[in-house]
Amino acid sequence: MADSIQQQLQQLVLLSDSVGTAGTGVGAGSVSTVEEAMEQLGPLIHSVYRANKQKLFRQQVDLFAQRKDAEIMKLCGNYHQEFVQSVAQLLKVRQNTSELQEKVVGLNAELQLSGKSLYEKKAELLSLRREHGNIQDAVDAVRGCLDVVRLVAGFDEQVVGKQYYSAIKTLSALKDQSLPQVRRFAFGRMLESSIPHMETKLQGAALRDMKDWLFGLKKTTRDIGSHLTSRMQRKQGMWAERDAAVQERYFVSSAVQFVLDEEYDHDEPLTVDMMPLYQCLHINEKLGRRAEFRRSFTEDRSDQLSLILASPVQFALAQLAPFEAMLFDVIGFFVVEHGILASAPDFRSKADVDTLWDAGIAKLSDIIARSIQTIRGDPAISQALQGSLTTFTYVMEENAYDVRKLRELMMAIFGV
C-alpha cells in the first residue's frame, strides 16, 4: 500500500513539475495538465481515506518532502560556491563602479576647471591677436605716412635744387602709389588736397628757369646773329671773287650758292642750350598743362620779338650800329625758333613761327618806312643799309625762312 501511495505521489510531483515548466506560457495545454493533476489527486485522497491510511499518507508525504529537500540542498551545495563567487565579483564590480564614478566626477570637475581656464586663455589670446592686428595696422599706417612725408620732403628739396625730372617722378609716385595707402587718414586727405599746390609750385619753378633762360638768350641771340652775319659777309666776298674770275656771267640763285659754298664752310656752328625749355615742356606735359604752357610760350616769344624791334634806332651813317644790332637780335631770335621747330615740332608748329616771322618783317618794314626820306636822301646811308639788309636776307634764307617780302621791301626802297 505504501509503495502504491509513493508511486502516485511521484507521478503527481512529475506532473506538477511539467505544469511549472509549461506555466511560463499561458495556453490550453497548461490548463489541461493542471486538470489532469487534480483528477489524479482526487482518487488518491479518496482511496487513502477509504482505506483509513491517512497517517501513512502523511508519512509518505513527509518522506517525499524530505527527499526533495535533500535534492534541493544537494543542488544548492553544488552551485553555492559559484554563487558566492559571483556575488563577491558583483560586489567588487559595484565597488569598482562606485570608485570609477567618483573618479569620473572628479575628472569632470577637473575638466570643467581646465575648460574654464582654456576659455579664459582663448579669450585672452583673441584679445591679444586683435591688439596685435591693431598695432600692426598702426605701424603700417605710420610707415605709409612716413613714406609720404619723406617723398614730400624730397620733392621740396628737388624743386629747390632744380632737379625737376626727379621732382616730377617723386610727385607721380606720391600720387599713384603712396597717397592711396593713407587716403583714409585725415593726414593723407590733407596731403592729397595739397597736390595741386605742389604741381603749381613745380610748374612755377620750371617756368621761372625757362623765363630766365629766355632773358639770358638776349646776349646769345645777338652773338648768333653777329656770327652768322660775319659768316655770310665772307661768303658774299667769295661770291664776288668767283664772279670776277668768270668771264661769262650766269645767274646763280642764292640757294645754289649756299650748296656750292658748303665744302669751303669750316666755321663751327654756335649752339644754344635748350635744356630749360625742354625741361619745362616735359614738366607741363606730365602735369597735363601742355596747352597752357604753349600759349604762354607763344605770348612770351611774341613779346620778346616786340622788345627787340622796339629798340631805338637812327639812320645816320655813324649811327647804324643800333640798327645792325637789332638785325643781329632778329637773326638770333629766329635761328633759335628754327631750332625749337626742328627739335619739338609737336610743340612749336611751323605756322606759329611763320606768323611770328611775318609780324617781325612787318615791324621791320615800319621802322624803315618811318625814315625812308632820310635813307633815300643820303646815298652812303642807303648803300650801307642795302648791304646790311642784303646780308640779313641771305642769312634768313639760309635758315629756311621766306624772304620774298624782304626782297620786295628792298626793291621798293633801293630799286634792286
Coordinates of C-alpha atoms in Angstrom, one line a residue:
M1 CA 0.0 0.0 0.0
A2 CA 2.8 2.3 1.0
D3 CA 4.6 1.7 -2.4
S4 CA 1.5 2.4 -4.2
I5 CA 1.0 5.8 -2.5
Q6 CA 4.7 6.6 -3.0
Q7 CA 4.4 5.9 -6.8
Q8 CA 1.2 8.0 -7.1
L9 CA 2.8 10.9 -5.2
Q10 CA 5.9 10.7 -7.5
Q11 CA 3.6 10.9 -10.6
L12 CA 1.8 13.9 -9.1
V13 CA 5.2 15.7 -8.5
L14 CA 6.3 15.0 -12.0
L15 CA 3.0 16.2 -13.3
S16 CA 3.3 19.4 -11.2
D17 CA 6.8 19.9 -12.5
S18 CA 5.6 19.7 -16.0
V19 CA 2.9 22.2 -15.2
G20 CA 5.5 24.5 -13.6
T21 CA 7.8 24.4 -16.6
A22 CA 4.9 24.8 -19.0
G23 CA 3.3 27.6 -16.9
T24 CA 5.6 30.2 -18.4
G25 CA 3.3 30.3 -21.3
V26 CA -0.5 30.7 -20.9
G27 CA -2.5 28.4 -23.2
A28 CA -4.9 25.5 -23.4
G29 CA -2.2 22.8 -22.8
S30 CA -1.2 24.1 -19.4
V31 CA -4.8 24.3 -18.2
S32 CA -5.5 20.7 -19.3
T33 CA -2.3 19.4 -17.4
V34 CA -3.5 21.1 -14.1
E35 CA -6.9 19.5 -14.6
E36 CA -5.3 16.1 -15.1
A37 CA -3.2 16.5 -11.9
M38 CA -6.3 17.4 -9.9
E39 CA -8.2 14.5 -11.3
Q40 CA -5.4 12.1 -10.2
L41 CA -5.1 13.7 -6.8
G42 CA -8.8 13.3 -6.1
P43 CA -8.9 9.4 -6.4
L44 CA -5.6 9.1 -4.4
I45 CA -7.0 11.0 -1.5
H46 CA -10.3 9.1 -1.8
S47 CA -8.6 5.8 -1.7
V48 CA -6.4 6.9 1.3
Y49 CA -9.4 7.9 3.4
R50 CA -11.4 4.8 2.3
A51 CA -8.6 2.6 3.5
N52 CA -8.1 4.7 6.6
K53 CA -4.4 5.3 5.7
Q54 CA -4.2 9.0 6.5
K55 CA -1.3 8.6 8.8
L56 CA 0.6 6.6 6.3
F57 CA -0.2 9.2 3.6
R58 CA 1.2 12.0 5.7
Q59 CA 4.3 9.9 6.4
Q60 CA 4.8 9.3 2.7
V61 CA 4.3 13.0 2.0
D62 CA 6.8 13.9 4.7
L63 CA 9.4 11.4 3.3
F64 CA 8.8 12.7 -0.2
A65 CA 9.3 16.3 1.0
Q66 CA 12.5 15.3 2.9
R67 CA 13.8 13.6 -0.3
K68 CA 13.0 16.8 -2.3
D69 CA 14.6 18.9 0.4
A70 CA 17.7 16.7 0.2
E71 CA 17.8 17.1 -3.5
I72 CA 17.4 20.8 -3.2
M73 CA 20.2 21.0 -0.6
K74 CA 22.4 18.9 -2.8
L75 CA 21.7 21.1 -5.8
C76 CA 22.3 24.2 -3.8
G77 CA 25.5 22.8 -2.4
N78 CA 26.9 22.1 -5.9
Y79 CA 26.3 25.7 -7.1
H80 CA 26.8 27.6 -3.8
Q81 CA 30.5 28.4 -4.2
E82 CA 29.9 29.7 -7.7
F83 CA 27.0 31.7 -6.5
V84 CA 29.1 33.2 -3.6
Q85 CA 32.0 34.0 -6.1
S86 CA 29.5 35.6 -8.5
V87 CA 28.0 37.7 -5.6
A88 CA 31.6 38.6 -4.5
Q89 CA 32.5 39.6 -8.0
L90 CA 29.3 41.6 -8.3
L91 CA 30.0 43.4 -5.1
K92 CA 33.6 44.1 -6.3
V93 CA 32.3 45.4 -9.6
R94 CA 29.8 47.5 -7.7
Q95 CA 32.6 48.9 -5.6
N96 CA 34.8 49.5 -8.6
T97 CA 31.9 51.1 -10.3
S98 CA 31.5 53.5 -7.4
E99 CA 35.2 54.3 -7.4
L100 CA 35.1 54.8 -11.2
Q101 CA 32.0 57.1 -10.8
E102 CA 33.9 59.1 -8.2
K103 CA 36.9 59.4 -10.5
V104 CA 34.6 60.4 -13.4
V105 CA 33.0 63.0 -11.2
G106 CA 36.5 64.3 -10.1
L107 CA 37.7 64.2 -13.7
N108 CA 34.7 66.1 -14.8
A109 CA 35.3 68.7 -12.2
E110 CA 38.9 69.0 -13.3
L111 CA 37.8 69.1 -16.9
Q112 CA 35.4 71.9 -16.1
L113 CA 38.2 73.9 -14.4
S114 CA 40.5 73.2 -17.3
G115 CA 37.8 74.2 -19.8
K116 CA 37.2 77.4 -17.9
S117 CA 40.9 78.2 -17.9
L118 CA 41.2 77.3 -21.6
Y119 CA 38.3 79.5 -22.4
E120 CA 39.9 82.4 -20.5
K121 CA 43.2 81.8 -22.2
K122 CA 41.5 81.6 -25.6
A123 CA 39.6 84.8 -24.9
E124 CA 42.9 86.4 -23.9
L125 CA 44.6 85.1 -27.0
L126 CA 41.9 86.5 -29.2
S127 CA 42.1 89.9 -27.4
L128 CA 45.9 89.9 -27.9
R129 CA 45.5 89.0 -31.6
R130 CA 43.2 91.9 -32.0
E131 CA 45.6 94.2 -30.3
H132 CA 48.5 92.8 -32.4
G133 CA 46.4 93.4 -35.5
N134 CA 45.6 96.9 -34.4
I135 CA 49.3 97.6 -33.6
Q136 CA 50.3 96.2 -37.0
D137 CA 47.8 98.4 -38.8
A138 CA 49.0 101.4 -36.8
V139 CA 52.6 100.5 -37.7
D140 CA 51.8 100.1 -41.4
A141 CA 49.8 103.4 -41.3
V142 CA 52.7 105.2 -39.7
R143 CA 55.2 103.7 -42.1
G144 CA 53.0 104.7 -45.0
C145 CA 52.7 108.3 -43.6
L146 CA 56.5 108.4 -43.1
D147 CA 57.0 107.4 -46.8
V148 CA 54.6 110.1 -47.8
V149 CA 56.4 112.7 -45.6
R150 CA 59.8 111.5 -47.0
L151 CA 58.5 111.9 -50.6
V152 CA 57.1 115.4 -49.9
A153 CA 60.3 116.5 -48.2
G154 CA 62.3 115.0 -51.1
F155 CA 60.1 116.8 -53.6
D156 CA 60.7 120.2 -52.0
E157 CA 64.4 119.6 -51.9
Q158 CA 64.4 118.6 -55.6
V159 CA 62.4 121.7 -56.6
V160 CA 64.8 123.9 -54.7
G161 CA 67.8 122.1 -56.2
K162 CA 66.2 122.4 -59.7
Q163 CA 66.1 118.6 -60.1
Y164 CA 62.8 118.9 -62.0
Y165 CA 62.9 115.5 -63.6
S166 CA 63.4 113.8 -60.3
A167 CA 60.7 116.0 -58.8
I168 CA 58.1 115.0 -61.3
K169 CA 58.9 111.3 -60.7
T170 CA 58.5 111.9 -57.0
L171 CA 55.2 113.7 -57.4
S172 CA 54.0 110.8 -59.7
A173 CA 55.0 108.2 -57.1
L174 CA 53.3 110.2 -54.4
K175 CA 50.0 110.5 -56.3
D176 CA 49.9 106.9 -57.7
Q177 CA 51.5 104.8 -55.0
S178 CA 51.8 106.4 -51.6
L179 CA 48.8 108.6 -51.1
P180 CA 46.2 105.9 -51.9
Q181 CA 47.5 103.9 -48.9
V182 CA 47.0 106.8 -46.5
R183 CA 43.9 108.4 -48.1
R184 CA 41.7 107.0 -45.3
F185 CA 43.5 109.2 -42.8
A186 CA 43.0 112.9 -42.3
F187 CA 46.7 113.4 -42.8
G188 CA 46.5 111.6 -46.2
R189 CA 43.5 113.6 -47.3
M190 CA 45.2 116.9 -46.3
L191 CA 48.3 116.0 -48.4
E192 CA 46.1 114.9 -51.3
S193 CA 44.4 118.3 -51.3
S194 CA 47.8 119.9 -51.5
I195 CA 48.8 118.1 -54.7
P196 CA 47.6 120.9 -57.0
H197 CA 49.7 123.4 -55.0
M198 CA 52.7 121.1 -55.3
E199 CA 52.1 120.8 -59.1
T200 CA 51.8 124.6 -59.4
K201 CA 55.0 125.0 -57.3
L202 CA 56.9 122.7 -59.7
Q203 CA 55.5 124.3 -62.8
G204 CA 56.3 127.8 -61.5
A205 CA 59.9 126.8 -60.6
A206 CA 60.4 125.3 -64.1
L207 CA 58.7 128.3 -65.7
R208 CA 60.9 130.8 -63.9
D209 CA 64.0 128.9 -65.0
M210 CA 62.7 128.9 -68.6
K211 CA 62.0 132.7 -68.4
D212 CA 65.4 133.3 -67.0
W213 CA 66.8 131.3 -69.9
L214 CA 64.7 133.4 -72.4
F215 CA 66.1 136.5 -70.8
G216 CA 69.6 135.2 -71.0
L217 CA 69.1 134.4 -74.7
K218 CA 69.3 138.1 -75.5
K219 CA 73.1 138.1 -75.5
T220 CA 73.3 134.6 -77.0
T221 CA 71.0 135.5 -79.9
R222 CA 73.0 138.7 -80.6
D223 CA 76.2 136.6 -80.7
I224 CA 74.5 134.1 -83.0
G225 CA 73.3 136.9 -85.3
S226 CA 76.7 138.6 -85.4
H227 CA 78.4 135.3 -86.1
L228 CA 76.1 134.3 -88.9
T229 CA 76.2 137.8 -90.4
S230 CA 80.1 137.8 -90.4
R231 CA 80.0 134.3 -91.9
M232 CA 77.6 135.4 -94.7
Q233 CA 79.7 138.5 -95.4
R234 CA 82.7 136.2 -96.0
K235 CA 80.5 134.1 -98.3
Q236 CA 79.4 137.2 -100.2
G237 CA 83.1 138.2 -100.6
M238 CA 83.8 134.7 -102.0
W239 CA 80.9 135.1 -104.4
A240 CA 82.2 138.4 -105.6
E241 CA 85.7 136.9 -106.2
R242 CA 84.1 134.0 -108.0
D243 CA 82.1 136.3 -110.3
A244 CA 85.1 138.4 -111.1
A245 CA 87.1 135.4 -112.2
V246 CA 84.4 134.1 -114.5
Q247 CA 84.2 135.9 -117.8
E248 CA 80.8 134.7 -118.8
R249 CA 78.3 135.7 -116.2
Y250 CA 75.4 133.3 -115.4
F251 CA 72.7 133.9 -112.9
V252 CA 73.0 131.5 -109.9
S253 CA 70.4 131.6 -107.2
S254 CA 71.5 132.1 -103.6
A255 CA 70.3 128.5 -102.7
V256 CA 72.7 127.1 -105.3
Q257 CA 75.5 129.4 -103.9
F258 CA 74.9 128.0 -100.4
V259 CA 75.3 124.5 -101.7
L260 CA 78.5 125.4 -103.6
D261 CA 80.0 127.0 -100.5
E262 CA 79.4 124.1 -98.1
E263 CA 82.7 122.5 -98.8
Y264 CA 84.5 125.8 -98.0
D265 CA 82.5 126.5 -94.9
H266 CA 84.5 125.3 -91.9
D267 CA 83.0 127.5 -89.2
E268 CA 81.8 125.7 -86.1
P269 CA 78.1 126.5 -85.6
L270 CA 77.0 128.2 -82.4
T271 CA 74.7 126.1 -80.3
V272 CA 72.1 127.1 -77.8
D273 CA 71.4 125.0 -74.7
M274 CA 67.6 124.5 -74.8
M275 CA 67.5 122.2 -71.7
P276 CA 65.5 124.7 -69.7
L277 CA 62.8 124.8 -72.4
Y278 CA 62.7 121.0 -72.9
Q279 CA 62.6 120.6 -69.1
C280 CA 59.7 123.0 -68.7
L281 CA 57.9 121.4 -71.6
H282 CA 58.3 117.9 -70.1
I283 CA 57.1 119.1 -66.7
N284 CA 54.0 120.7 -68.2
E285 CA 53.3 117.6 -70.3
K286 CA 53.4 115.4 -67.2
L287 CA 51.2 117.8 -65.3
G288 CA 48.6 118.0 -68.2
R289 CA 49.3 121.7 -68.8
R290 CA 50.9 121.5 -72.1
A291 CA 48.4 123.7 -73.9
E292 CA 48.6 126.3 -71.2
F293 CA 52.4 126.4 -71.4
R294 CA 52.3 126.5 -75.2
R295 CA 50.1 129.6 -75.1
S296 CA 52.3 131.2 -72.5
F297 CA 55.5 130.5 -74.5
T298 CA 54.0 131.9 -77.7
E299 CA 53.0 135.1 -75.9
D300 CA 56.4 135.4 -74.3
R301 CA 58.2 135.0 -77.6
S302 CA 56.0 137.5 -79.3
D303 CA 56.6 140.0 -76.5
Q304 CA 60.4 139.3 -76.8
L305 CA 60.4 140.0 -80.5
S306 CA 58.4 143.2 -79.9
L307 CA 61.0 144.3 -77.4
I308 CA 63.8 143.6 -79.9
L309 CA 62.1 145.6 -82.6
A310 CA 61.2 148.4 -80.2
S311 CA 64.9 149.3 -79.7
P312 CA 65.6 153.0 -80.7
V313 CA 67.5 153.3 -84.0
Q314 CA 68.6 156.2 -86.1
F315 CA 69.5 156.0 -89.8
A316 CA 72.7 158.1 -89.8
L317 CA 75.9 156.9 -91.3
A318 CA 77.7 157.0 -88.0
Q319 CA 74.8 155.6 -86.1
L320 CA 73.8 152.4 -87.9
A321 CA 75.3 150.2 -85.2
P322 CA 72.0 150.0 -83.2
F323 CA 70.1 149.0 -86.3
E324 CA 72.7 146.3 -87.2
A325 CA 72.5 145.1 -83.6
M326 CA 68.7 144.8 -84.0
L327 CA 69.2 142.8 -87.1
F328 CA 71.6 140.5 -85.2
D329 CA 69.0 140.1 -82.5
V330 CA 66.3 139.2 -85.1
I331 CA 68.6 136.7 -86.8
G332 CA 69.5 135.0 -83.5
F333 CA 65.8 135.1 -82.4
F334 CA 64.6 133.3 -85.5
V335 CA 67.5 130.9 -85.6
V336 CA 66.5 129.8 -82.1
E337 CA 62.9 129.5 -83.3
H338 CA 64.1 127.3 -86.2
G339 CA 66.0 125.1 -83.7
I340 CA 62.9 124.7 -81.5
L341 CA 60.8 123.9 -84.5
A342 CA 63.2 121.2 -85.7
S343 CA 63.6 119.6 -82.3
A344 CA 60.0 119.9 -81.0
P345 CA 57.6 120.1 -84.0
D346 CA 54.7 119.0 -81.9
F347 CA 55.2 121.9 -79.5
R348 CA 56.2 124.7 -81.8
S349 CA 54.4 124.5 -85.2
K350 CA 55.7 126.0 -88.4
A351 CA 52.6 128.1 -88.7
D352 CA 53.4 129.7 -85.3
V353 CA 56.9 130.5 -86.4
D354 CA 55.8 131.8 -89.8
T355 CA 53.2 134.0 -88.1
L356 CA 55.9 135.4 -85.9
W357 CA 58.3 135.9 -88.8
D358 CA 55.6 137.8 -90.8
A359 CA 54.9 140.0 -87.8
G360 CA 58.7 140.7 -87.4
I361 CA 59.1 141.6 -91.1
A362 CA 56.1 143.9 -90.9
K363 CA 57.5 145.8 -87.9
L364 CA 61.0 146.0 -89.5
S365 CA 59.3 147.5 -92.6
D366 CA 57.5 150.0 -90.4
I367 CA 60.8 151.0 -88.8
I368 CA 62.5 151.6 -92.2
A369 CA 59.4 153.3 -93.6
R370 CA 59.4 155.9 -90.9
S371 CA 62.9 157.0 -92.0
I372 CA 62.6 156.4 -95.7
Q373 CA 63.2 160.1 -96.6
T374 CA 66.5 160.1 -94.6
I375 CA 67.6 156.8 -96.2
R376 CA 66.9 157.9 -99.8
G377 CA 68.4 161.4 -99.2
D378 CA 71.8 160.1 -98.2
P379 CA 73.5 157.6 -100.8
A380 CA 76.0 156.5 -98.2
I381 CA 73.3 155.5 -95.7
S382 CA 71.3 153.9 -98.5
Q383 CA 74.3 151.9 -99.6
A384 CA 75.2 150.8 -96.1
L385 CA 71.6 149.9 -95.2
Q386 CA 71.2 148.0 -98.5
G387 CA 74.3 145.9 -97.7
S388 CA 73.1 145.1 -94.2
L389 CA 69.6 144.1 -95.4
T390 CA 71.1 142.0 -98.2
T391 CA 73.2 140.1 -95.8
F392 CA 70.3 139.8 -93.4
T393 CA 68.1 138.4 -96.3
Y394 CA 70.7 135.8 -97.2
V395 CA 71.2 134.6 -93.6
M396 CA 67.4 134.2 -93.1
E397 CA 67.0 132.4 -96.4
E398 CA 69.8 130.1 -95.5
N399 CA 67.8 129.2 -92.3
A400 CA 64.7 128.3 -94.4
Y401 CA 62.7 131.5 -93.9
D402 CA 60.6 133.0 -96.6
V403 CA 62.4 136.3 -97.7
R404 CA 60.1 137.3 -100.5
K405 CA 58.7 140.2 -98.5
L406 CA 62.2 141.3 -97.6
R407 CA 63.2 141.4 -101.3
E408 CA 60.0 143.3 -102.1
L409 CA 60.9 145.8 -99.3
M410 CA 64.4 146.2 -100.8
M411 CA 63.0 146.6 -104.2
A412 CA 60.7 149.3 -103.0
I413 CA 63.5 151.2 -101.2
F414 CA 66.6 150.6 -103.4
G415 CA 65.1 149.6 -106.7
V416 CA 67.2 146.4 -106.8

